[in-house]
PDB file of C-alpha atoms in Angstrom:
ATOM      1  CA  UNK N   1      11.360  -0.727 -28.486  1.00  0.00           C
ATOM      2  CA  UNK N   2       7.941  -1.434 -29.983  1.00  0.00           C
ATOM      3  CA  UNK N   3       5.374  -3.742 -28.438  1.00  0.00           C
ATOM      4  CA  UNK N   4       6.032  -6.263 -31.214  1.00  0.00           C
ATOM      5  CA  UNK N   5       9.629  -6.455 -30.019  1.00  0.00           C
ATOM      6  CA  UNK N   6       8.464  -7.077 -26.446  1.00  0.00           C
ATOM      7  CA  UNK N   7       6.138  -9.805 -27.748  1.00  0.00           C
ATOM      8  CA  UNK N   8       9.130 -11.634 -29.284  1.00  0.00           C
ATOM      9  CA  UNK N   9      11.033 -11.786 -25.988  1.00  0.00           C
ATOM     10  CA  UNK N  10      10.863 -15.073 -24.139  1.00  0.00           C
ATOM     11  CA  UNK N  11       9.537 -13.673 -20.868  1.00  0.00           C
ATOM     12  CA  UNK N  12       7.144 -15.457 -18.556  1.00  0.00           C
ATOM     13  CA  UNK N  13       3.820 -13.688 -18.070  1.00  0.00           C
ATOM     14  CA  UNK N  14       3.858 -14.518 -14.383  1.00  0.00           C
ATOM     15  CA  UNK N  15       6.110 -13.741 -11.457  1.00  0.00           C
ATOM     16  CA  UNK N  16       8.966 -16.136 -10.813  1.00  0.00           C
ATOM     17  CA  UNK N  17      10.914 -16.542  -7.580  1.00  0.00           C
ATOM     18  CA  UNK N  18      14.417 -15.249  -8.235  1.00  0.00           C
ATOM     19  CA  UNK N  19      17.704 -15.489  -6.371  1.00  0.00           C
ATOM     20  CA  UNK N  20      18.216 -12.091  -4.744  1.00  0.00           C
ATOM     21  CA  UNK N  21      22.004 -12.539  -4.675  1.00  0.00           C
ATOM     22  CA  UNK N  22      22.156 -12.180  -8.461  1.00  0.00           C
ATOM     23  CA  UNK N  23      20.462  -8.788  -8.435  1.00  0.00           C
ATOM     24  CA  UNK N  24      23.261  -6.814  -6.817  1.00  0.00           C
ATOM     25  CA  UNK N  25      26.072  -7.994  -9.099  1.00  0.00           C
ATOM     26  CA  UNK N  26      25.772  -5.048 -11.523  1.00  0.00           C
ATOM     27  CA  UNK N  27      25.206  -2.287  -8.989  1.00  0.00           C
ATOM     28  CA  UNK N  28      26.819  -3.648  -5.844  1.00  0.00           C
ATOM     29  CA  UNK N  29      23.672  -2.849  -3.881  1.00  0.00           C
ATOM     30  CA  UNK N  30      20.275  -4.539  -3.983  1.00  0.00           C
ATOM     31  CA  UNK N  31      18.458  -1.241  -3.377  1.00  0.00           C
ATOM     32  CA  UNK N  32      20.183   0.417  -6.333  1.00  0.00           C
ATOM     33  CA  UNK N  33      19.186  -2.559  -8.448  1.00  0.00           C
ATOM     34  CA  UNK N  34      15.558  -2.141  -7.389  1.00  0.00           C
ATOM     35  CA  UNK N  35      15.711   1.551  -8.346  1.00  0.00           C
ATOM     36  CA  UNK N  36      17.147   0.674 -11.767  1.00  0.00           C
ATOM     37  CA  UNK N  37      14.453  -1.940 -12.304  1.00  0.00           C
ATOM     38  CA  UNK N  38      11.628   0.348 -11.225  1.00  0.00           C
ATOM     39  CA  UNK N  39      12.793   3.223 -13.428  1.00  0.00           C
ATOM     40  CA  UNK N  40      13.128   0.925 -16.433  1.00  0.00           C
ATOM     41  CA  UNK N  41       9.709  -0.625 -15.769  1.00  0.00           C
ATOM     42  CA  UNK N  42       8.214   2.889 -15.703  1.00  0.00           C
ATOM     43  CA  UNK N  43       9.910   3.694 -19.026  1.00  0.00           C
ATOM     44  CA  UNK N  44       8.553   0.515 -20.606  1.00  0.00           C
ATOM     45  CA  UNK N  45       5.049   1.203 -19.255  1.00  0.00           C
ATOM     46  CA  UNK N  46       5.167   4.724 -20.704  1.00  0.00           C
ATOM     47  CA  UNK N  47       6.322   3.426 -24.085  1.00  0.00           C
ATOM     48  CA  UNK N  48       3.544   0.838 -24.197  1.00  0.00           C
ATOM     49  CA  UNK N  49       0.923   3.344 -23.071  1.00  0.00           C
ATOM     50  CA  UNK N  50       2.009   5.806 -25.753  1.00  0.00           C
ATOM     51  CA  UNK N  51       1.984   3.134 -28.451  1.00  0.00           C
ATOM     52  CA  UNK N  52      -1.451   1.921 -27.346  1.00  0.00           C
ATOM     53  CA  UNK N  53      -2.766   5.483 -27.437  1.00  0.00           C
ATOM     54  CA  UNK N  54      -1.350   6.066 -30.945  1.00  0.00           C
ATOM     55  CA  UNK N  55      -2.775   2.828 -32.290  1.00  0.00           C
ATOM     56  CA  UNK N  56      -6.174   3.379 -30.647  1.00  0.00           C
ATOM     57  CA  UNK N  57      -6.521   6.758 -32.360  1.00  0.00           C
ATOM     58  CA  UNK N  58      -7.262   4.866 -35.585  1.00  0.00           C
ATOM     59  CA  UNK N  59     -10.615   3.883 -34.106  1.00  0.00           C
ATOM     60  CA  UNK N  60     -11.714   7.366 -33.066  1.00  0.00           C
ATOM     61  CA  UNK N  61     -14.294   8.849 -35.425  1.00  0.00           C
ATOM     62  CA  UNK N  62     -17.895   9.917 -35.504  1.00  0.00           C
ATOM     63  CA  UNK N  63     -19.742   7.317 -37.585  1.00  0.00           C
ATOM     64  CA  UNK N  64     -23.031   5.457 -37.604  1.00  0.00           C
ATOM     65  CA  UNK N  65     -23.817   2.485 -35.339  1.00  0.00           C
ATOM     66  CA  UNK N  66     -22.822  -0.354 -37.692  1.00  0.00           C
ATOM     67  CA  UNK N  67     -19.365   1.095 -38.259  1.00  0.00           C
ATOM     68  CA  UNK N  68     -19.010   1.740 -34.538  1.00  0.00           C
ATOM     69  CA  UNK N  69     -19.626  -1.962 -33.933  1.00  0.00           C
ATOM     70  CA  UNK N  70     -16.851  -2.929 -36.372  1.00  0.00           C
ATOM     71  CA  UNK N  71     -14.495  -0.408 -34.781  1.00  0.00           C
ATOM     72  CA  UNK N  72     -15.249  -1.837 -31.348  1.00  0.00           C
ATOM     73  CA  UNK N  73     -14.073  -5.226 -32.576  1.00  0.00           C
ATOM     74  CA  UNK N  74     -10.794  -3.623 -33.651  1.00  0.00           C
ATOM     75  CA  UNK N  75     -10.450  -1.895 -30.289  1.00  0.00           C
ATOM     76  CA  UNK N  76     -11.095  -5.161 -28.486  1.00  0.00           C
ATOM     77  CA  UNK N  77      -8.435  -6.949 -30.558  1.00  0.00           C
ATOM     78  CA  UNK N  78      -5.955  -4.149 -29.843  1.00  0.00           C
ATOM     79  CA  UNK N  79      -6.689  -4.300 -26.118  1.00  0.00           C
ATOM     80  CA  UNK N  80      -6.285  -8.100 -26.101  1.00  0.00           C
ATOM     81  CA  UNK N  81      -2.932  -7.772 -27.863  1.00  0.00           C
ATOM     82  CA  UNK N  82      -1.596  -5.351 -25.257  1.00  0.00           C
ATOM     83  CA  UNK N  83      -3.010  -7.417 -22.388  1.00  0.00           C
ATOM     84  CA  UNK N  84      -1.069 -10.456 -23.603  1.00  0.00           C
ATOM     85  CA  UNK N  85       2.262  -8.624 -23.469  1.00  0.00           C
ATOM     86  CA  UNK N  86       4.439  -9.356 -20.429  1.00  0.00           C
ATOM     87  CA  UNK N  87       4.136  -6.814 -17.628  1.00  0.00           C
ATOM     88  CA  UNK N  88       6.672  -3.950 -17.658  1.00  0.00           C
ATOM     89  CA  UNK N  89       8.296  -5.131 -14.420  1.00  0.00           C
ATOM     90  CA  UNK N  90       8.910  -8.592 -15.873  1.00  0.00           C
ATOM     91  CA  UNK N  91      10.357  -7.039 -19.022  1.00  0.00           C
ATOM     92  CA  UNK N  92      12.649  -4.832 -16.923  1.00  0.00           C
ATOM     93  CA  UNK N  93      13.887  -7.819 -14.914  1.00  0.00           C
ATOM     94  CA  UNK N  94      14.539  -9.723 -18.141  1.00  0.00           C
ATOM     95  CA  UNK N  95      16.535  -6.804 -19.570  1.00  0.00           C
ATOM     96  CA  UNK N  96      18.452  -6.379 -16.318  1.00  0.00           C
ATOM     97  CA  UNK N  97      19.414 -10.034 -16.124  1.00  0.00           C
ATOM     98  CA  UNK N  98      20.575  -9.993 -19.747  1.00  0.00           C
ATOM     99  CA  UNK N  99      22.529  -6.766 -19.107  1.00  0.00           C
ATOM    100  CA  UNK N 100      20.469  -4.885 -21.714  1.00  0.00           C
ATOM    101  CA  UNK N 101      19.885  -1.870 -19.446  1.00  0.00           C
ATOM    102  CA  UNK N 102      22.306   1.024 -19.429  1.00  0.00           C
ATOM    103  CA  UNK N 103      22.392   2.886 -16.146  1.00  0.00           C
ATOM    104  CA  UNK N 104      24.775   5.090 -14.250  1.00  0.00           C
ATOM    105  CA  UNK N 105      24.955   6.205 -10.657  1.00  0.00           C
ATOM    106  CA  UNK N 106      24.957  10.011 -10.305  1.00  0.00           C
ATOM    107  CA  UNK N 107      26.488   9.665  -6.836  1.00  0.00           C
ATOM    108  CA  UNK N 108      29.518   7.866  -8.235  1.00  0.00           C
ATOM    109  CA  UNK N 109      29.811  10.374 -11.087  1.00  0.00           C
ATOM    110  CA  UNK N 110      29.852  13.227  -8.587  1.00  0.00           C
ATOM    111  CA  UNK N 111      32.659  11.674  -6.539  1.00  0.00           C
ATOM    112  CA  UNK N 112      34.730  10.772  -9.628  1.00  0.00           C
ATOM    113  CA  UNK N 113      34.910  14.387 -10.843  1.00  0.00           C
TER     114      UNK N 113
END
């Protein structure tokens, strides 16, 4: 998913108190749910970091001072855009609550074989 897709999601940019009972419905265990959320948040953070790095490469060049000033404005705008995106943990919680995350438990797979 691209950062533009994350921008379109209706996710609060701040932490919200949530009912902990709802978090173990999909996994049957609150700790497994936390692991799923943390792994997905890490994936999202990696995706955003990679996209930011790719888009910031446009501004890398050896030029004179006036052009460097204009490029700095572009870098600042890019940084502001990524700062306004919801945090990866909030995005992961949103996906988890909407059942948009696919996960499997390797322990259960091992016992089912």
